[in-house]
XYZ file of C-alpha atoms in Angstrom:
555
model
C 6.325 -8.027 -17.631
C 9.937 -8.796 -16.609
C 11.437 -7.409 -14.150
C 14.553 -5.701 -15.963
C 11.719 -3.905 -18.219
C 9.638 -2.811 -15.174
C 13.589 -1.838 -13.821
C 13.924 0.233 -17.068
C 10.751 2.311 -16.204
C 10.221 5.692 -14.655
C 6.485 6.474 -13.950
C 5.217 10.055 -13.182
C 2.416 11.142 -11.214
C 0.011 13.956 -12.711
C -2.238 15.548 -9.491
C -4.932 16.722 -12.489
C -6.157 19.383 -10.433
C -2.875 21.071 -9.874
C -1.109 20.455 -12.837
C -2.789 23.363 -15.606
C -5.594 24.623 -15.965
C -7.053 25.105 -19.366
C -10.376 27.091 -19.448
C -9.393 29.420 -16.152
C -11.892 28.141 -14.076
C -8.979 27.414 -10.834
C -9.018 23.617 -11.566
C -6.257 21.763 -13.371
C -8.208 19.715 -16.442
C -7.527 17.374 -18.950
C -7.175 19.497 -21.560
C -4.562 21.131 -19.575
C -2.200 17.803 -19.587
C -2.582 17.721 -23.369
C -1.509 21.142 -23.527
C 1.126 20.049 -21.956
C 2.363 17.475 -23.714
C 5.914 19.119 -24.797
C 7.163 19.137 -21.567
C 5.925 15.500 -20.522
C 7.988 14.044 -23.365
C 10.684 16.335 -22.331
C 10.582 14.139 -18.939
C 11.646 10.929 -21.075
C 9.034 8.948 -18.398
C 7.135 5.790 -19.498
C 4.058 6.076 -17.728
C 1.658 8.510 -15.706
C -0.471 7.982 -12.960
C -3.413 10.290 -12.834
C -5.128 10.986 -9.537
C -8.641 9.985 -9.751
C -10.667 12.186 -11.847
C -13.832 10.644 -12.286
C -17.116 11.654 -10.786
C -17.102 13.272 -7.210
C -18.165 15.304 -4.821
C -14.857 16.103 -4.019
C -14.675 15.412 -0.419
C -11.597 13.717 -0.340
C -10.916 15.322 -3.773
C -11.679 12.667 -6.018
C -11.646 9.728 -3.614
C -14.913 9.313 -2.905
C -16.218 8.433 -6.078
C -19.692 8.402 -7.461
C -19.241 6.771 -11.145
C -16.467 4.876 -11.770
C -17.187 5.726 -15.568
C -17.919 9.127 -15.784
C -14.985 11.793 -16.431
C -16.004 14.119 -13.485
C -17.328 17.672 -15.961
C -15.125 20.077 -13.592
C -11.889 17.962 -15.297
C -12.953 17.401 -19.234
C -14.929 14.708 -20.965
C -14.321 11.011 -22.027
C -13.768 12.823 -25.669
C -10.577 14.779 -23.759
C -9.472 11.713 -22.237
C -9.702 9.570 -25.317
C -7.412 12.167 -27.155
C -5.099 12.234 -24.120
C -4.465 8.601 -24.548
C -3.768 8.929 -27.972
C -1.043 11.964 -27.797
C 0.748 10.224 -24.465
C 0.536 7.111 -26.567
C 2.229 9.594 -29.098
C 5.215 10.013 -27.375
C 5.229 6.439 -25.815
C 3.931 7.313 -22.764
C 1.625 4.808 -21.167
C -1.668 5.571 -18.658
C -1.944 4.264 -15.249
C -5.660 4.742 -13.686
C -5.976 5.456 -9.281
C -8.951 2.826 -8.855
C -10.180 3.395 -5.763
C -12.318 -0.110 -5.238
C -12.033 -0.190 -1.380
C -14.793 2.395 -0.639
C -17.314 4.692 -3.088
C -19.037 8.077 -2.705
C -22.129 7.759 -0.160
C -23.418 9.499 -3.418
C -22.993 6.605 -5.585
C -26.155 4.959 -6.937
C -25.082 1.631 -5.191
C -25.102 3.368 -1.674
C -28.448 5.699 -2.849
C -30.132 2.616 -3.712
C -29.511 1.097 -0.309
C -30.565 3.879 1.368
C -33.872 3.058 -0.122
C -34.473 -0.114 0.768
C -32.600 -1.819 -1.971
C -31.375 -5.162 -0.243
C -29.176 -6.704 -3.319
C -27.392 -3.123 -2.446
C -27.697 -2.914 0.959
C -25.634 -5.927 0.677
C -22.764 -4.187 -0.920
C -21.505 -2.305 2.284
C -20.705 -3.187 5.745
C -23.927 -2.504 7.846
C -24.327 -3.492 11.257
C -26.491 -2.730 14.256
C -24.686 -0.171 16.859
C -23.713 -2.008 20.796
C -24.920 -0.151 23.950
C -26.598 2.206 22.004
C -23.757 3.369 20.077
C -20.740 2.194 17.124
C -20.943 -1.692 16.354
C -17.479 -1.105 17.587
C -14.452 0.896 18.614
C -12.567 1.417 15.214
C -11.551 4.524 14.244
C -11.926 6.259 11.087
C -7.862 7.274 9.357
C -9.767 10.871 9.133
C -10.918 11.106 12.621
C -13.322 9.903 14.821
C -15.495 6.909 14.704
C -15.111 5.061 11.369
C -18.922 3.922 11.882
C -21.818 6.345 10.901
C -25.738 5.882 11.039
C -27.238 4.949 8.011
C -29.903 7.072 6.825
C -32.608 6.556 9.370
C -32.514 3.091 10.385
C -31.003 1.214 13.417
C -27.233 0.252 11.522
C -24.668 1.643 10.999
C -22.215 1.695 8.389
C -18.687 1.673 7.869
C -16.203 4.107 6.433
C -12.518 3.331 7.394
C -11.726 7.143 5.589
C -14.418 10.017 5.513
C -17.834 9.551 6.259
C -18.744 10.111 3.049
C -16.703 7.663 1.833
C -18.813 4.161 2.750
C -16.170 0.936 2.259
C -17.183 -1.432 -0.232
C -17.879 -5.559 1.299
C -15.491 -7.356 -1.026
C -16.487 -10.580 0.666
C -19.768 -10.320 -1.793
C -18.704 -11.669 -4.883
C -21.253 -9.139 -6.982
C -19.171 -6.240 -5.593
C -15.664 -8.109 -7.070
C -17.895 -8.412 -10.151
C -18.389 -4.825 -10.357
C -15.045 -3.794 -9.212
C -13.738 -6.215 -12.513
C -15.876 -4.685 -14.451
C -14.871 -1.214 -13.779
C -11.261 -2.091 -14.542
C -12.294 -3.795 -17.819
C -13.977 -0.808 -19.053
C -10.759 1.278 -18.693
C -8.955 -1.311 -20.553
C -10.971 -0.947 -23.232
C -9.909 2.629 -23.555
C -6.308 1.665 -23.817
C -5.430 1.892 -20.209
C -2.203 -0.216 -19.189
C -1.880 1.025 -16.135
C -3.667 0.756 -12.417
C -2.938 2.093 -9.069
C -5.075 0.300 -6.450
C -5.613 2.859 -3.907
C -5.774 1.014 -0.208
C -6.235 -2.145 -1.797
C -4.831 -4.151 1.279
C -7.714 -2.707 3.418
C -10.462 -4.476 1.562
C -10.011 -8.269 3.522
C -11.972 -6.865 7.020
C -13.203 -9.476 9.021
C -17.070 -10.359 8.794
C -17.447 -9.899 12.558
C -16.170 -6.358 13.739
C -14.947 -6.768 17.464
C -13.218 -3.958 19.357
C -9.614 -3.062 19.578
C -7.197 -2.551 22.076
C -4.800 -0.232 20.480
C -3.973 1.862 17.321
C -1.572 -1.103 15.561
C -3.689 -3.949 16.730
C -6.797 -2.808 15.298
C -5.008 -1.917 11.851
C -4.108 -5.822 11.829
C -7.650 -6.669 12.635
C -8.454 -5.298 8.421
C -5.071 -5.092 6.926
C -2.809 -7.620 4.745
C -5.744 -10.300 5.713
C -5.062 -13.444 3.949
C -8.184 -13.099 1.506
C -6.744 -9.703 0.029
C -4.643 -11.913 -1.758
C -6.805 -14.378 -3.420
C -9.128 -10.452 -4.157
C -6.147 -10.451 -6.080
C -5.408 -12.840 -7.655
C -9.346 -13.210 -9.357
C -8.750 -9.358 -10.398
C -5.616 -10.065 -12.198
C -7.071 -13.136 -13.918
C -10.498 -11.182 -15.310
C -9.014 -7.900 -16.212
C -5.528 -6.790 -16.342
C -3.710 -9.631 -16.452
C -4.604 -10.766 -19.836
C -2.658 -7.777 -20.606
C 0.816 -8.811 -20.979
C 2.043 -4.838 -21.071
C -0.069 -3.784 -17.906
C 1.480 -2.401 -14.994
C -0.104 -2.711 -11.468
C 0.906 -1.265 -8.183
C -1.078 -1.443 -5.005
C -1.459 1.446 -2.464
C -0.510 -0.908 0.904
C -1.643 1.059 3.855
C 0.842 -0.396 6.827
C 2.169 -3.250 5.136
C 4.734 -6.055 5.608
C 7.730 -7.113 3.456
C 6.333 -10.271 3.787
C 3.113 -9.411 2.176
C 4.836 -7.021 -0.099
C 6.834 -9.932 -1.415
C 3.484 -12.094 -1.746
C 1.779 -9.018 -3.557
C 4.021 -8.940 -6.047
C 6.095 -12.541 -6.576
C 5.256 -12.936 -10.466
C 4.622 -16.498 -9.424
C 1.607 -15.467 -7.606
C -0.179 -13.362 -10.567
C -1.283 -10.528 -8.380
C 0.176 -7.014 -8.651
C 2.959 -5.731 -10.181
C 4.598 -3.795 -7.472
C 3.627 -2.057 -3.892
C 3.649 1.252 -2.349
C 4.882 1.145 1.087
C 5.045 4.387 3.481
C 7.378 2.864 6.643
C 10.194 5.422 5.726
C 7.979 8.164 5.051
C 6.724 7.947 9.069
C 10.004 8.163 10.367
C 9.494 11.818 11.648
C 6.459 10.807 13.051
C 6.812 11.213 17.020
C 5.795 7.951 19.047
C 4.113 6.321 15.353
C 1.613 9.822 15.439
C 1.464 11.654 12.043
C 0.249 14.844 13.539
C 3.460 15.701 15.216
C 6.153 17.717 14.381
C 10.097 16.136 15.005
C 13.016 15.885 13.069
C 13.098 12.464 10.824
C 15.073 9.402 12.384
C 17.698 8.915 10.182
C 18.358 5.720 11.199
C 14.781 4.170 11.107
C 14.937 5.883 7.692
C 17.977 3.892 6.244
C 16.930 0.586 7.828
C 13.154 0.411 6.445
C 14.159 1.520 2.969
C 17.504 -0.662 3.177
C 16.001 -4.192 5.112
C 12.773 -3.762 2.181
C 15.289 -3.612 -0.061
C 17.593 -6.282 0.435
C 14.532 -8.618 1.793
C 12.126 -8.211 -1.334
C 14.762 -8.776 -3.707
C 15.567 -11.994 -1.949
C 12.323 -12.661 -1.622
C 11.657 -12.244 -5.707
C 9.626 -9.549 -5.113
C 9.400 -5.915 -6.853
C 8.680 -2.085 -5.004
C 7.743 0.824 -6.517
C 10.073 3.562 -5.623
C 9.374 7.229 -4.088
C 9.705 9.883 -1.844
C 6.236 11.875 -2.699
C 2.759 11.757 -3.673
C -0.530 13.629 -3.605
C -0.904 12.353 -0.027
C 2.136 13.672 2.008
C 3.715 16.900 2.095
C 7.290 17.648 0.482
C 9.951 15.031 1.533
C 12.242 17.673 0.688
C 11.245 19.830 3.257
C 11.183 16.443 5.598
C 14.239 14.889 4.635
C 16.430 17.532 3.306
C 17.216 20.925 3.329
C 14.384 22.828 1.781
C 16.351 26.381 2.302
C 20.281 26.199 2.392
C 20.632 23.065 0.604
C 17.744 22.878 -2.075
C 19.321 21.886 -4.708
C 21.419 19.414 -3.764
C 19.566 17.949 -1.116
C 16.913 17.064 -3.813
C 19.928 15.727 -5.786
C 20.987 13.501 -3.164
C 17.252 12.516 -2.220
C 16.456 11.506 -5.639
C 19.936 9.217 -6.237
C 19.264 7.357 -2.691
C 15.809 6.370 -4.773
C 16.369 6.293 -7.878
C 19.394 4.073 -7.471
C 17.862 1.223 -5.774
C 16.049 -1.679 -7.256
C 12.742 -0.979 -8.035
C 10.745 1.633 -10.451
C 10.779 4.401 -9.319
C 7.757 7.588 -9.138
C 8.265 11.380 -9.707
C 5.548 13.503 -8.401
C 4.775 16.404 -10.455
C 7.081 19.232 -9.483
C 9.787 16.842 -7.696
C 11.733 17.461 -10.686
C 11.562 21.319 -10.001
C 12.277 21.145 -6.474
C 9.245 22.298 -5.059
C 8.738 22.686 -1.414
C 6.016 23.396 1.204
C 3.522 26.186 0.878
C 4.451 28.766 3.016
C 1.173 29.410 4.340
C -0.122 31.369 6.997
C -3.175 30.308 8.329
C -5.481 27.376 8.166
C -8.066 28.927 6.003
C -5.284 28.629 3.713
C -5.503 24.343 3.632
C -8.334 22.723 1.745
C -8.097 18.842 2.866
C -10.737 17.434 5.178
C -8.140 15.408 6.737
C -6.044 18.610 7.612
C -8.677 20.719 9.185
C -10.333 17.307 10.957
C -6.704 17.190 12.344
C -5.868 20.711 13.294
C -9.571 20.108 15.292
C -8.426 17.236 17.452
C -5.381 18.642 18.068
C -6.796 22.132 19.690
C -8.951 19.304 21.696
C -5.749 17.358 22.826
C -4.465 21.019 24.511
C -2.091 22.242 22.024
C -2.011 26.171 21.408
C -3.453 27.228 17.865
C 0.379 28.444 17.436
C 1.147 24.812 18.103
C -1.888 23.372 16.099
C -0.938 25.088 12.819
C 2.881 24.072 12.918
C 2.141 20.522 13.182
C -0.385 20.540 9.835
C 1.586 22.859 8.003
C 4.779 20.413 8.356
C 2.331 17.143 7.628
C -0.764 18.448 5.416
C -1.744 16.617 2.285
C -2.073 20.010 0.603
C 1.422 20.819 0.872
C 2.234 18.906 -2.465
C -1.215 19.486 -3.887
C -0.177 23.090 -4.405
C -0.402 23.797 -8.233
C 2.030 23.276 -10.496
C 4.592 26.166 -10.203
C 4.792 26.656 -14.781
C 6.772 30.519 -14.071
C 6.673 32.907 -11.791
C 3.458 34.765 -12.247
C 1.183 35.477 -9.298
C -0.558 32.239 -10.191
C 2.719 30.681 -11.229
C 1.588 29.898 -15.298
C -1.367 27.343 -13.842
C -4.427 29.816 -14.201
C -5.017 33.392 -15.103
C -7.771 32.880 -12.168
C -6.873 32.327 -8.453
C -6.174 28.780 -8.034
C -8.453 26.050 -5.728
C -4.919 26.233 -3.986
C -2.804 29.242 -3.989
C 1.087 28.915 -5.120
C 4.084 30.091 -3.113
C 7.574 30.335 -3.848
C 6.706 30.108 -7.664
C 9.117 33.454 -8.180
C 12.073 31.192 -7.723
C 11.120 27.729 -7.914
C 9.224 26.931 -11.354
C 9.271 25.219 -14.778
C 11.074 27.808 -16.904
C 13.321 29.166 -14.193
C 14.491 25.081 -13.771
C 14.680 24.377 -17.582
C 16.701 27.881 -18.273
C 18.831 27.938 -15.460
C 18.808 24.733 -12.870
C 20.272 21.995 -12.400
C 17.447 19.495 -10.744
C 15.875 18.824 -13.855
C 18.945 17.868 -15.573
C 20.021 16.009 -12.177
C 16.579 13.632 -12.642
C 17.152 12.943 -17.050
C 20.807 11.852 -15.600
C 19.359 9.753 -13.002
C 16.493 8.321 -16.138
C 18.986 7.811 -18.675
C 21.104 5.435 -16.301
C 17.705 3.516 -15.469
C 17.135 3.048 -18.953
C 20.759 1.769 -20.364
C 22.465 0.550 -17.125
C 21.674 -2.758 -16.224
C 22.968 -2.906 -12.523
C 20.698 0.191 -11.782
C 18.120 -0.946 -13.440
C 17.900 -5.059 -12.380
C 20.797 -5.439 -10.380
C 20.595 -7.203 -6.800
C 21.292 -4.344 -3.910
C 23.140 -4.916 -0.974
C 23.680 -2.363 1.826
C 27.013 -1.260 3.495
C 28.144 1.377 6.080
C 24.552 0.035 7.928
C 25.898 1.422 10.891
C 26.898 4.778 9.593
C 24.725 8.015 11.342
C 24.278 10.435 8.398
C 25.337 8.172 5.297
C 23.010 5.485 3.904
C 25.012 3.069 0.737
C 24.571 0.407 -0.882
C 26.135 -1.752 -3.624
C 24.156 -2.871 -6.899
C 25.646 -5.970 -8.422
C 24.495 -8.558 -10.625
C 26.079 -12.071 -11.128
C 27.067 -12.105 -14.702
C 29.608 -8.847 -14.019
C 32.670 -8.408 -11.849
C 32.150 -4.470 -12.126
C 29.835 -3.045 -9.237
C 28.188 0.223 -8.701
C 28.663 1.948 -5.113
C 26.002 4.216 -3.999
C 27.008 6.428 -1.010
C 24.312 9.123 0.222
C 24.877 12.006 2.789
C 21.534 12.766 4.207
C 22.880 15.955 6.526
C 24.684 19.557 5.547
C 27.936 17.966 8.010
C 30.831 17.119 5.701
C 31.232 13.347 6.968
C 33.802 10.681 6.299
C 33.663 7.163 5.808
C 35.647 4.062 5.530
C 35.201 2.003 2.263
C 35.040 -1.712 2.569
C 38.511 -2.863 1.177
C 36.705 -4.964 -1.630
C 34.814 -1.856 -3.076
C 38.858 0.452 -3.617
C 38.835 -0.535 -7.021
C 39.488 1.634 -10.257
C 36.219 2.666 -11.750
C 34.644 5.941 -12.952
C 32.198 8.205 -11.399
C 28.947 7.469 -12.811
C 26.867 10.157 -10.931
C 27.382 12.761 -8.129
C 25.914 16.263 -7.200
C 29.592 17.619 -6.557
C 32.603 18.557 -8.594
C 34.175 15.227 -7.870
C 36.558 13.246 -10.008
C 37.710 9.665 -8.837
C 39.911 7.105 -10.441
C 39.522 4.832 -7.279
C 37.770 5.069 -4.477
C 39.980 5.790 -1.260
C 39.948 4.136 2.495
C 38.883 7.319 4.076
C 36.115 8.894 1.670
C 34.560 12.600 2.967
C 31.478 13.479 1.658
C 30.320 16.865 1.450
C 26.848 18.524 2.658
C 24.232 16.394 0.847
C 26.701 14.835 -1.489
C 25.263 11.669 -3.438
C 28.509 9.617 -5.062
C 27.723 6.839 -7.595
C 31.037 4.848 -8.201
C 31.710 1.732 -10.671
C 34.545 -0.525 -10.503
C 35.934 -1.941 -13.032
C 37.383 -5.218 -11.381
């Protein structure tokens, strides 16, 4: 696919759990998407990515997997998801798949079977014999603790770079790829056109597992290793890329532009496009996500403006965002989640959606949503939160203390339900919820279609995507770099003399700034989240609180 289609698109992310729940049992379904199929056309999106609903015990809520090909009972039936296809297809609305290859369930049959003895399976996982009667080595599990755990009652151990239960999968064994191919096929045949690779850049560890020295240098010792990309490029060739129409985009757990740009070069016939998370750990004190400290607006600007301008060069291609299912409300991060709502989520979703790229909603971004206000931590659900909250009580902080710094980071925070109206279980169950709602008396679905203006703010910023070409395959090219609260940028493209001019105030302070003299030009306002008219844009231009200001000349 070209890139000025893949420019065109707007992809949406569905958490199924949290989105509605059809038969009242507290968990969002399948059924309960199809039910709500009105208001995903009234998005005008192209595509959805589900969240893994397959087969799972659910401790790392659907990311431990135990049958790739199984619809897990607690979400619907392959019948439900057939149909589902059909009506998105319906309404032109493709399906993107999370495949979660790197690791399975320590419940799937593969990992059952080598528990038992099974060698051909035994041969599917990482197992090793511990050192000085402990790990085979030092790594550390992204969940906490030591990312090696005895298996079953034998001398090895194996390894699980998430939760224990979660044991990663030893892509150097070319009957695992086999499997992994297969697994992809299979949703191909069900009309899928669409895969998320969840941590796919994790899967090229080493064959020999020595100890780090430190956090980063141990993340280098399995991440972006030069085999990931030839994993790659033998998955596109024997599944989705005999699909002309599919649409890939790999989950790249501490990446590099450089490998961002190899990832996704068309050239290289290997993914479509990359999630990166460098500007989402920008308010992440000394590199630790279990902190709590304002963002650094200008580590912000520079990773999402030097990926920018470098994969374009490059001939590369990023997938766009500010939230998912794994971090908590950018808005709450980034903006102003109380004074400024509404137009901080304006401004937040311009400064994205007006870059070069395609760019992700998150269920509920459109409305706004926010941050549970929760209470306690009997309140959060995730393993990863309440591993967390553990280590930080054992590192000395107060529970006081403890419980600020996971409600500000916790995965939960955006797994909330859907907020439908403003019922006690906001309109996603008549049942209480596997995650209780807050704020849904003022932020939810019919308040925002009746009365706000974020919804309408995000069709604005889709219809632009869709039938303006410098948004959606112009090159980008940052000004102002220097600039402490405004981050702007100019999309051009070589065939036009007009230009749009992006300018973004990330901070409540009214702020001025000086325009480049070749940028004052007559033009038209093409978007802003202020009453602003301009003919021309001025030397001296003063942005208001969380103004966003789209400008195109006409020279």
């Amino acid at each position: 696919m070209d890139f000025k289609t893949l420019g065109q698109k707007v992809i949406y992310q569905i958490y199924p759990k949290s989105f509605y729940d059809s038969n009242n049992d507290g968990i969002g379904d399948l059924r309960g998407i199809i039910d709500k199929i009105d208001y995903i056309k009234k998005l005008n999106i192209d595509m959805i990515w589900f969240n893994p609903f397959f087969v799972s015990p659910q401790n790392d809520n659907g990311y431990d997997i135990e049958d790739y090909r199984r619809i897990d009972p607690r979400f619907g039936t392959m019948a439900d998801f057939e149909e589902l296809v059909v009506k998105l297809r319906d309404i032109n609305v493709d399906v993107m798949l999370d495949m979660v290859l790197n690791h399975c369930s320590t419940e799937h049959t593969w990992f059952q079977k080598a528990l038992a003895g099974d060698t051909y399976y035994q041969d599917f996982f990482y197992l090793r014999p511990g050192k000085d009667g402990s790990c085979p080595n030092n790594w550390q599990s992204k969940f906490g603790g030591p990312a090696w755990s005895r298996f079953g009652d034998t001398d090895l151990y194996y390894l699980h770079l998430y939760d224990e239960t979660q044991a990663d999968l030893d892509w150097h064994n070319p009957h695992v790829r086999r499997e992994m191919i297969n697994v992809v096929n299979f949703w191909r045949k069900k009309g899928v056109h669409g895969f998320r690779f969840d941590v796919i850049n994790v899967t090229g560890k080493d064959t020999v597992f020595v100890d780090s020295t430190n956090i980063e240098q141990e993340k280098r010792l399995y991440t972006d290793t030069p085999v990931v990309h030839d994993y790659l490029k033998e998955l596109n060739a024997q599944s989705f890329g005999q699909d002309p129409a599919s649409i890939t985009v790999g989950e790249m757990s501490s990446t590099t532009i450089k490998n961002s740009i190899a990832y996704t070069k068309p050239d290289n016939h290997e993914l479509t496009m990359t999630f990166a998370f460098h500007h989402l750990k920008t308010d992440y004190e000394d590199g630790k996500k279990w902190s709590k400290a304002p963002f650094d607006f200008e580590a912000l600007k520079h990773y999402l403006l030097d990926w920018q301008e470098e994969i374009t060069a490059g001939g590369g291609w990023q997938a766009l965002f500010w939230n998912n299912h794994d971090q908590p409300w950018a808005l709450n991060r980034f903006g102003d989640a109380s004074k400024y709502r509404v137009k901080s989520a304006e401004m937040m979703a311009a400064a994205i959606h007006l870059m070069r790229g395609t760019p992700y909603i998150y269920m509920g971004e459109e409305l706004g949503m926010i941050d549970p206000s929760y209470q306690e931590m009997d309140q959060y659900v995730d393993v990863e939160a309440h591993n967390a909250y553990q280590q930080l009580l054992a590192e000395g902080h107060t529970t006081e203390e403890a419980f600020a710094i996971i409600h500000s980071k916790a995965r939960d925070n955006s797994r909330v339900p859907m907020h439908w109206d403003d019922t006690q279980y906001a309109g996603f169950s008549q049942v209480e919820p596997w995650l209780l709602p807050t704020d849904q008396e003022r932020i939810n679905v019919t308040r925002e279609l009746n009365q706000g203006g974020i919804f309408d703010f995000y069709q604005q910023l889709i219809h632009l995507r869709k039938h303006e070409d410098l948004v959606s395959i112009g090159d980008i090219q940052s000004i102002l770099r220097d600039d402490k609260q405004v981050l702007a940028y100019v999309r051009t493209l070589p065939e036009r003399t007009d230009q749009l001019v992006v300018f973004n105030n990330f901070y409540a302070t009214e702020t001025t700034v000086t325009v480049p003299a070749e940028y004052r030009q007559p033009g038209e306002v093409v978007i802003t989240n202020d009453k602003r008219t301009l003919n021309e844009l001025p030397k001296q231009l003063t942005l208001q609180s969380y103004e966003t200001l789209a400008f195109r000349t006409n020279a």
